[in-house]
Amino acid sequence: MLGRVSHLLPSLVALLLFGGQTFWNFAVFDVTTERRRMMSPEINPVPKPQIVRPLAMGLDAAIADFYWILAVNYFGSDNNQGLCYAQLTNYMDLVVALAPDFRSAYRFAGLGIPCNDGHRWLYVEEANRFLKESLHRFPEDILLRSVYAYYLSGLLGDLDGAREQLVLASKTPGCPVHIAELATRMLTAKGDLDGASNLAAAMIGEST
């Protein structure tokens, strides 16, 4: 009899432990609180570039990749949409400070940071800061320059600045025709007929 009980003892202990854990989960686990926690936006401390850069010890690229992944995950979480992805600028500041020639990071920042909260556009100036910096490094990048021109005209009402950026884009090899056409129209609307004619002549010359 004792032998039979001792044989079943491990199973009885396991059953008691499982039962106790199950009871504890039901007694303590608050479904509403857990759901609220899962749906809450992330508020993560992102270190300043001026603090991280001196401590990187030659691992700048690896640290930039790490925070690049965190930034993409942060942007991909619907929970953070309610705050218009307020921390995305902090992530991208650190990424480009550690990897200043990482072109995709500038594109992601330029396109991802502006957010409409239902009433107005937020963080446009922050996005333009990344775009301006990127154009110093990649002046031939037509996508970056076109996005910058769009923000200047469509979101900030700076038609002169947008016109300047489109003219520069139109002079870049491989520029799509529709960008050059838009630049020509904006020059004409400003009254710069000589500039519009020269740009149109350049378009015709490239197409022949």
PDB file of C-alpha atoms in Angstrom:
ATOM      1  CA  MET A   1       0.000   0.000   0.000  1.00  0.00           C
ATOM      2  CA  LEU A   2       2.784   2.424   0.973  1.00  0.00           C
ATOM      3  CA  GLY A   3       4.623   1.496  -2.191  1.00  0.00           C
ATOM      4  CA  ARG A   4       1.571   2.333  -4.278  1.00  0.00           C
ATOM      5  CA  VAL A   5       1.139   5.723  -2.551  1.00  0.00           C
ATOM      6  CA  SER A   6       4.821   6.577  -2.970  1.00  0.00           C
ATOM      7  CA  HIS A   7       4.533   5.706  -6.640  1.00  0.00           C
ATOM      8  CA  LEU A   8       1.615   8.135  -7.074  1.00  0.00           C
ATOM      9  CA  LEU A   9       3.161  10.875  -4.933  1.00  0.00           C
ATOM     10  CA  PRO A  10       4.959  12.727  -7.791  1.00  0.00           C
ATOM     11  CA  SER A  11       1.749  12.831  -9.815  1.00  0.00           C
ATOM     12  CA  LEU A  12      -0.235  14.103  -6.820  1.00  0.00           C
ATOM     13  CA  VAL A  13       2.348  16.841  -6.169  1.00  0.00           C
ATOM     14  CA  ALA A  14       2.285  17.883  -9.822  1.00  0.00           C
ATOM     15  CA  LEU A  15      -1.522  17.972  -9.770  1.00  0.00           C
ATOM     16  CA  LEU A  16      -1.546  20.106  -6.617  1.00  0.00           C
ATOM     17  CA  LEU A  17       0.987  22.507  -8.098  1.00  0.00           C
ATOM     18  CA  PHE A  18      -0.983  22.801 -11.334  1.00  0.00           C
ATOM     19  CA  GLY A  19      -4.221  23.333  -9.429  1.00  0.00           C
ATOM     20  CA  GLY A  20      -2.633  25.919  -7.169  1.00  0.00           C
ATOM     21  CA  GLN A  21      -1.195  27.820 -10.125  1.00  0.00           C
ATOM     22  CA  THR A  22      -4.522  27.754 -11.920  1.00  0.00           C
ATOM     23  CA  PHE A  23      -6.336  29.043  -8.843  1.00  0.00           C
ATOM     24  CA  TRP A  24      -3.734  31.793  -8.419  1.00  0.00           C
ATOM     25  CA  ASN A  25      -4.159  32.896 -12.014  1.00  0.00           C
ATOM     26  CA  PHE A  26      -7.927  33.166 -11.672  1.00  0.00           C
ATOM     27  CA  ALA A  27      -7.666  34.904  -8.303  1.00  0.00           C
ATOM     28  CA  VAL A  28      -5.053  37.470  -9.282  1.00  0.00           C
ATOM     29  CA  PHE A  29      -5.252  37.891 -13.061  1.00  0.00           C
ATOM     30  CA  ASP A  30      -7.325  40.934 -14.023  1.00  0.00           C
ATOM     31  CA  VAL A  31      -8.352  40.633 -17.664  1.00  0.00           C
ATOM     32  CA  THR A  32      -9.353  44.305 -17.922  1.00  0.00           C
ATOM     33  CA  THR A  33      -6.077  45.533 -16.482  1.00  0.00           C
ATOM     34  CA  GLU A  34      -4.056  43.261 -18.732  1.00  0.00           C
ATOM     35  CA  ARG A  35      -5.985  44.336 -21.796  1.00  0.00           C
ATOM     36  CA  ARG A  36      -5.463  47.984 -20.857  1.00  0.00           C
ATOM     37  CA  ARG A  37      -1.749  47.359 -20.404  1.00  0.00           C
ATOM     38  CA  MET A  38      -1.471  45.678 -23.798  1.00  0.00           C
ATOM     39  CA  MET A  39      -3.303  48.553 -25.505  1.00  0.00           C
ATOM     40  CA  SER A  40      -1.376  51.342 -23.787  1.00  0.00           C
ATOM     41  CA  PRO A  41       1.164  53.317 -25.826  1.00  0.00           C
ATOM     42  CA  GLU A  42       4.842  52.662 -25.244  1.00  0.00           C
ATOM     43  CA  ILE A  43       6.769  55.277 -23.314  1.00  0.00           C
ATOM     44  CA  ASN A  44      10.386  54.188 -23.563  1.00  0.00           C
ATOM     45  CA  PRO A  45      13.430  56.145 -22.454  1.00  0.00           C
ATOM     46  CA  VAL A  46      15.492  56.843 -25.581  1.00  0.00           C
ATOM     47  CA  PRO A  47      18.993  58.128 -24.780  1.00  0.00           C
ATOM     48  CA  LYS A  48      20.254  61.342 -26.309  1.00  0.00           C
ATOM     49  CA  PRO A  49      22.775  60.997 -29.171  1.00  0.00           C
ATOM     50  CA  GLN A  50      25.296  63.181 -27.353  1.00  0.00           C
ATOM     51  CA  ILE A  51      25.280  60.688 -24.488  1.00  0.00           C
ATOM     52  CA  VAL A  52      25.447  57.502 -26.567  1.00  0.00           C
ATOM     53  CA  ARG A  53      28.023  58.585 -29.142  1.00  0.00           C
ATOM     54  CA  PRO A  54      30.978  58.960 -26.721  1.00  0.00           C
ATOM     55  CA  LEU A  55      30.126  55.622 -25.103  1.00  0.00           C
ATOM     56  CA  ALA A  56      29.670  53.624 -28.324  1.00  0.00           C
ATOM     57  CA  MET A  57      33.305  52.386 -28.349  1.00  0.00           C
ATOM     58  CA  GLY A  58      33.309  51.857 -32.104  1.00  0.00           C
ATOM     59  CA  LEU A  59      29.964  50.043 -32.093  1.00  0.00           C
ATOM     60  CA  ASP A  60      28.085  52.956 -33.651  1.00  0.00           C
ATOM     61  CA  ALA A  61      26.657  50.915 -36.534  1.00  0.00           C
ATOM     62  CA  ALA A  62      25.521  48.049 -34.282  1.00  0.00           C
ATOM     63  CA  ILE A  63      23.831  50.411 -31.826  1.00  0.00           C
ATOM     64  CA  ALA A  64      22.214  52.295 -34.714  1.00  0.00           C
ATOM     65  CA  ASP A  65      20.838  49.005 -36.076  1.00  0.00           C
ATOM     66  CA  PHE A  66      19.469  48.111 -32.640  1.00  0.00           C
ATOM     67  CA  TYR A  67      17.582  51.383 -32.289  1.00  0.00           C
ATOM     68  CA  TRP A  68      16.540  51.226 -35.940  1.00  0.00           C
ATOM     69  CA  ILE A  69      14.758  47.945 -35.198  1.00  0.00           C
ATOM     70  CA  LEU A  70      13.198  49.455 -32.068  1.00  0.00           C
ATOM     71  CA  ALA A  71      12.008  52.437 -34.109  1.00  0.00           C
ATOM     72  CA  VAL A  72      10.376  50.246 -36.748  1.00  0.00           C
ATOM     73  CA  ASN A  73       8.670  48.150 -34.058  1.00  0.00           C
ATOM     74  CA  TYR A  74       7.531  51.303 -32.271  1.00  0.00           C
ATOM     75  CA  PHE A  75       6.038  52.683 -35.476  1.00  0.00           C
ATOM     76  CA  GLY A  76       4.429  49.337 -36.268  1.00  0.00           C
ATOM     77  CA  SER A  77       2.478  49.211 -33.007  1.00  0.00           C
ATOM     78  CA  ASP A  78      -1.066  50.540 -33.288  1.00  0.00           C
ATOM     79  CA  ASN A  79      -0.941  51.362 -29.567  1.00  0.00           C
ATOM     80  CA  ASN A  80       1.347  54.301 -30.307  1.00  0.00           C
ATOM     81  CA  GLN A  81      -0.896  55.862 -32.910  1.00  0.00           C
ATOM     82  CA  GLY A  82      -2.933  57.643 -30.239  1.00  0.00           C
ATOM     83  CA  LEU A  83       0.134  59.709 -29.349  1.00  0.00           C
ATOM     84  CA  CYS A  84       0.988  60.236 -33.027  1.00  0.00           C
ATOM     85  CA  TYR A  85       4.181  58.205 -32.558  1.00  0.00           C
ATOM     86  CA  ALA A  86       5.599  61.021 -30.439  1.00  0.00           C
ATOM     87  CA  GLN A  87       8.854  59.205 -29.659  1.00  0.00           C
ATOM     88  CA  LEU A  88       9.707  58.314 -33.255  1.00  0.00           C
ATOM     89  CA  THR A  89      11.756  61.486 -33.653  1.00  0.00           C
ATOM     90  CA  ASN A  90      13.864  60.534 -30.624  1.00  0.00           C
ATOM     91  CA  TYR A  91      14.584  57.086 -32.049  1.00  0.00           C
ATOM     92  CA  MET A  92      15.534  58.445 -35.456  1.00  0.00           C
ATOM     93  CA  ASP A  93      17.700  61.220 -34.009  1.00  0.00           C
ATOM     94  CA  LEU A  94      19.801  58.538 -32.359  1.00  0.00           C
ATOM     95  CA  VAL A  95      19.898  56.302 -35.439  1.00  0.00           C
ATOM     96  CA  VAL A  96      21.117  58.973 -37.868  1.00  0.00           C
ATOM     97  CA  ALA A  97      23.548  60.410 -35.308  1.00  0.00           C
ATOM     98  CA  LEU A  98      25.261  57.021 -35.099  1.00  0.00           C
ATOM     99  CA  ALA A  99      24.822  56.128 -38.787  1.00  0.00           C
ATOM    100  CA  PRO A 100      24.744  59.456 -40.671  1.00  0.00           C
ATOM    101  CA  ASP A 101      24.997  57.800 -44.102  1.00  0.00           C
ATOM    102  CA  PHE A 102      22.051  55.433 -43.530  1.00  0.00           C
ATOM    103  CA  ARG A 103      19.808  56.678 -46.349  1.00  0.00           C
ATOM    104  CA  SER A 104      16.833  54.446 -45.525  1.00  0.00           C
ATOM    105  CA  ALA A 105      16.700  55.917 -42.016  1.00  0.00           C
ATOM    106  CA  TYR A 106      16.240  59.422 -43.452  1.00  0.00           C
ATOM    107  CA  ARG A 107      13.514  58.202 -45.773  1.00  0.00           C
ATOM    108  CA  PHE A 108      11.734  56.424 -42.928  1.00  0.00           C
ATOM    109  CA  ALA A 109      11.981  59.486 -40.693  1.00  0.00           C
ATOM    110  CA  GLY A 110      10.824  61.853 -43.421  1.00  0.00           C
ATOM    111  CA  LEU A 111       7.803  59.770 -44.337  1.00  0.00           C
ATOM    112  CA  GLY A 112       6.924  58.339 -40.920  1.00  0.00           C
ATOM    113  CA  ILE A 113       7.272  61.213 -38.472  1.00  0.00           C
ATOM    114  CA  PRO A 114       4.501  63.593 -39.703  1.00  0.00           C
ATOM    115  CA  CYS A 115       1.181  62.559 -38.182  1.00  0.00           C
ATOM    116  CA  ASN A 116      -2.353  63.900 -38.460  1.00  0.00           C
ATOM    117  CA  ASP A 117      -4.195  63.719 -35.137  1.00  0.00           C
ATOM    118  CA  GLY A 118      -7.539  64.319 -36.823  1.00  0.00           C
ATOM    119  CA  HIS A 119      -7.309  68.081 -36.513  1.00  0.00           C
ATOM    120  CA  ARG A 120      -3.886  69.082 -37.791  1.00  0.00           C
ATOM    121  CA  TRP A 121      -0.523  67.782 -38.911  1.00  0.00           C
ATOM    122  CA  LEU A 122       2.073  67.315 -36.187  1.00  0.00           C
ATOM    123  CA  TYR A 123       5.868  66.948 -36.272  1.00  0.00           C
ATOM    124  CA  VAL A 124       6.222  68.328 -39.805  1.00  0.00           C
ATOM    125  CA  GLU A 125       9.153  70.547 -38.837  1.00  0.00           C
ATOM    126  CA  GLU A 126      10.877  67.556 -37.244  1.00  0.00           C
ATOM    127  CA  ALA A 127      10.457  65.545 -40.439  1.00  0.00           C
ATOM    128  CA  ASN A 128      11.762  68.452 -42.518  1.00  0.00           C
ATOM    129  CA  ARG A 129      14.850  68.597 -40.334  1.00  0.00           C
ATOM    130  CA  PHE A 130      15.686  65.019 -41.310  1.00  0.00           C
ATOM    131  CA  LEU A 131      14.905  65.715 -44.957  1.00  0.00           C
ATOM    132  CA  LYS A 132      17.125  68.806 -45.093  1.00  0.00           C
ATOM    133  CA  GLU A 133      19.969  66.915 -43.462  1.00  0.00           C
ATOM    134  CA  SER A 134      19.524  64.000 -45.856  1.00  0.00           C
ATOM    135  CA  LEU A 135      19.666  66.294 -48.897  1.00  0.00           C
ATOM    136  CA  HIS A 136      23.043  67.601 -47.779  1.00  0.00           C
ATOM    137  CA  ARG A 137      24.285  64.008 -47.872  1.00  0.00           C
ATOM    138  CA  PHE A 138      22.234  62.709 -50.798  1.00  0.00           C
ATOM    139  CA  PRO A 139      21.461  65.708 -53.050  1.00  0.00           C
ATOM    140  CA  GLU A 140      20.590  63.405 -55.946  1.00  0.00           C
ATOM    141  CA  ASP A 141      17.808  61.607 -54.036  1.00  0.00           C
ATOM    142  CA  ILE A 142      14.666  62.618 -55.930  1.00  0.00           C
ATOM    143  CA  LEU A 143      12.314  60.902 -53.468  1.00  0.00           C
ATOM    144  CA  LEU A 144      13.662  62.811 -50.467  1.00  0.00           C
ATOM    145  CA  ARG A 145      13.572  66.117 -52.329  1.00  0.00           C
ATOM    146  CA  SER A 146      10.046  65.519 -53.644  1.00  0.00           C
ATOM    147  CA  VAL A 147       8.728  64.672 -50.165  1.00  0.00           C
ATOM    148  CA  TYR A 148      10.414  67.783 -48.782  1.00  0.00           C
ATOM    149  CA  ALA A 149       8.808  69.905 -51.512  1.00  0.00           C
ATOM    150  CA  TYR A 150       5.401  68.392 -50.747  1.00  0.00           C
ATOM    151  CA  TYR A 151       5.664  69.190 -47.037  1.00  0.00           C
ATOM    152  CA  LEU A 152       6.774  72.743 -47.786  1.00  0.00           C
ATOM    153  CA  SER A 153       3.875  73.421 -50.129  1.00  0.00           C
ATOM    154  CA  GLY A 154       1.066  71.202 -48.882  1.00  0.00           C
ATOM    155  CA  LEU A 155       1.619  71.334 -45.115  1.00  0.00           C
ATOM    156  CA  LEU A 156       3.513  74.583 -44.484  1.00  0.00           C
ATOM    157  CA  GLY A 157       2.321  76.762 -47.373  1.00  0.00           C
ATOM    158  CA  ASP A 158       5.876  77.620 -48.434  1.00  0.00           C
ATOM    159  CA  LEU A 159       5.397  77.683 -52.209  1.00  0.00           C
ATOM    160  CA  ASP A 160       8.703  79.409 -52.878  1.00  0.00           C
ATOM    161  CA  GLY A 161      10.629  76.759 -50.967  1.00  0.00           C
ATOM    162  CA  ALA A 162       8.700  73.960 -52.663  1.00  0.00           C
ATOM    163  CA  ARG A 163       9.323  75.507 -56.084  1.00  0.00           C
ATOM    164  CA  GLU A 164      13.048  75.693 -55.382  1.00  0.00           C
ATOM    165  CA  GLN A 165      13.183  72.041 -54.367  1.00  0.00           C
ATOM    166  CA  LEU A 166      11.251  70.890 -57.434  1.00  0.00           C
ATOM    167  CA  VAL A 167      13.515  72.870 -59.742  1.00  0.00           C
ATOM    168  CA  LEU A 168      16.545  71.231 -58.119  1.00  0.00           C
ATOM    169  CA  ALA A 169      14.901  67.815 -58.448  1.00  0.00           C
ATOM    170  CA  SER A 170      14.107  68.426 -62.118  1.00  0.00           C
ATOM    171  CA  LYS A 171      17.809  69.001 -62.803  1.00  0.00           C
ATOM    172  CA  THR A 172      18.773  65.655 -61.283  1.00  0.00           C
ATOM    173  CA  PRO A 173      19.565  62.903 -63.803  1.00  0.00           C
ATOM    174  CA  GLY A 174      16.720  60.436 -64.034  1.00  0.00           C
ATOM    175  CA  CYS A 175      14.106  62.824 -62.671  1.00  0.00           C
ATOM    176  CA  PRO A 176      10.562  61.783 -63.699  1.00  0.00           C
ATOM    177  CA  VAL A 177       8.975  64.070 -66.280  1.00  0.00           C
ATOM    178  CA  HIS A 178       5.975  64.913 -64.097  1.00  0.00           C
ATOM    179  CA  ILE A 179       8.221  66.535 -61.465  1.00  0.00           C
ATOM    180  CA  ALA A 180       9.900  68.722 -64.075  1.00  0.00           C
ATOM    181  CA  GLU A 181       6.478  69.614 -65.498  1.00  0.00           C
ATOM    182  CA  LEU A 182       5.236  70.627 -62.047  1.00  0.00           C
ATOM    183  CA  ALA A 183       8.352  72.749 -61.492  1.00  0.00           C
ATOM    184  CA  THR A 184       7.748  74.456 -64.838  1.00  0.00           C
ATOM    185  CA  ARG A 185       4.149  75.252 -63.930  1.00  0.00           C
ATOM    186  CA  MET A 186       5.170  76.646 -60.546  1.00  0.00           C
ATOM    187  CA  LEU A 187       7.778  78.884 -62.208  1.00  0.00           C
ATOM    188  CA  THR A 188       5.147  80.091 -64.665  1.00  0.00           C
ATOM    189  CA  ALA A 189       2.692  80.794 -61.847  1.00  0.00           C
ATOM    190  CA  LYS A 190       5.356  82.876 -60.103  1.00  0.00           C
ATOM    191  CA  GLY A 191       5.935  84.854 -63.290  1.00  0.00           C
ATOM    192  CA  ASP A 192       9.419  83.487 -63.943  1.00  0.00           C
ATOM    193  CA  LEU A 193       8.814  82.824 -67.626  1.00  0.00           C
ATOM    194  CA  ASP A 194      12.516  82.674 -68.482  1.00  0.00           C
ATOM    195  CA  GLY A 195      13.103  80.018 -65.863  1.00  0.00           C
ATOM    196  CA  ALA A 196      10.063  78.057 -67.027  1.00  0.00           C
ATOM    197  CA  SER A 197      11.189  78.256 -70.653  1.00  0.00           C
ATOM    198  CA  ASN A 198      14.701  77.121 -69.811  1.00  0.00           C
ATOM    199  CA  LEU A 199      13.394  74.197 -67.789  1.00  0.00           C
ATOM    200  CA  ALA A 200      10.960  73.209 -70.540  1.00  0.00           C
ATOM    201  CA  ALA A 201      13.757  73.424 -73.127  1.00  0.00           C
ATOM    202  CA  ALA A 202      15.934  71.218 -70.960  1.00  0.00           C
ATOM    203  CA  MET A 203      13.130  68.648 -70.725  1.00  0.00           C
ATOM    204  CA  ILE A 204      12.697  68.658 -74.491  1.00  0.00           C
ATOM    205  CA  GLY A 205      16.449  68.320 -74.974  1.00  0.00           C
ATOM    206  CA  GLU A 206      16.629  65.293 -72.682  1.00  0.00           C
ATOM    207  CA  SER A 207      13.690  63.608 -74.392  1.00  0.00           C
ATOM    208  CA  THR A 208      15.186  63.874 -77.882  1.00  0.00           C
TER     209      THR A 208
END
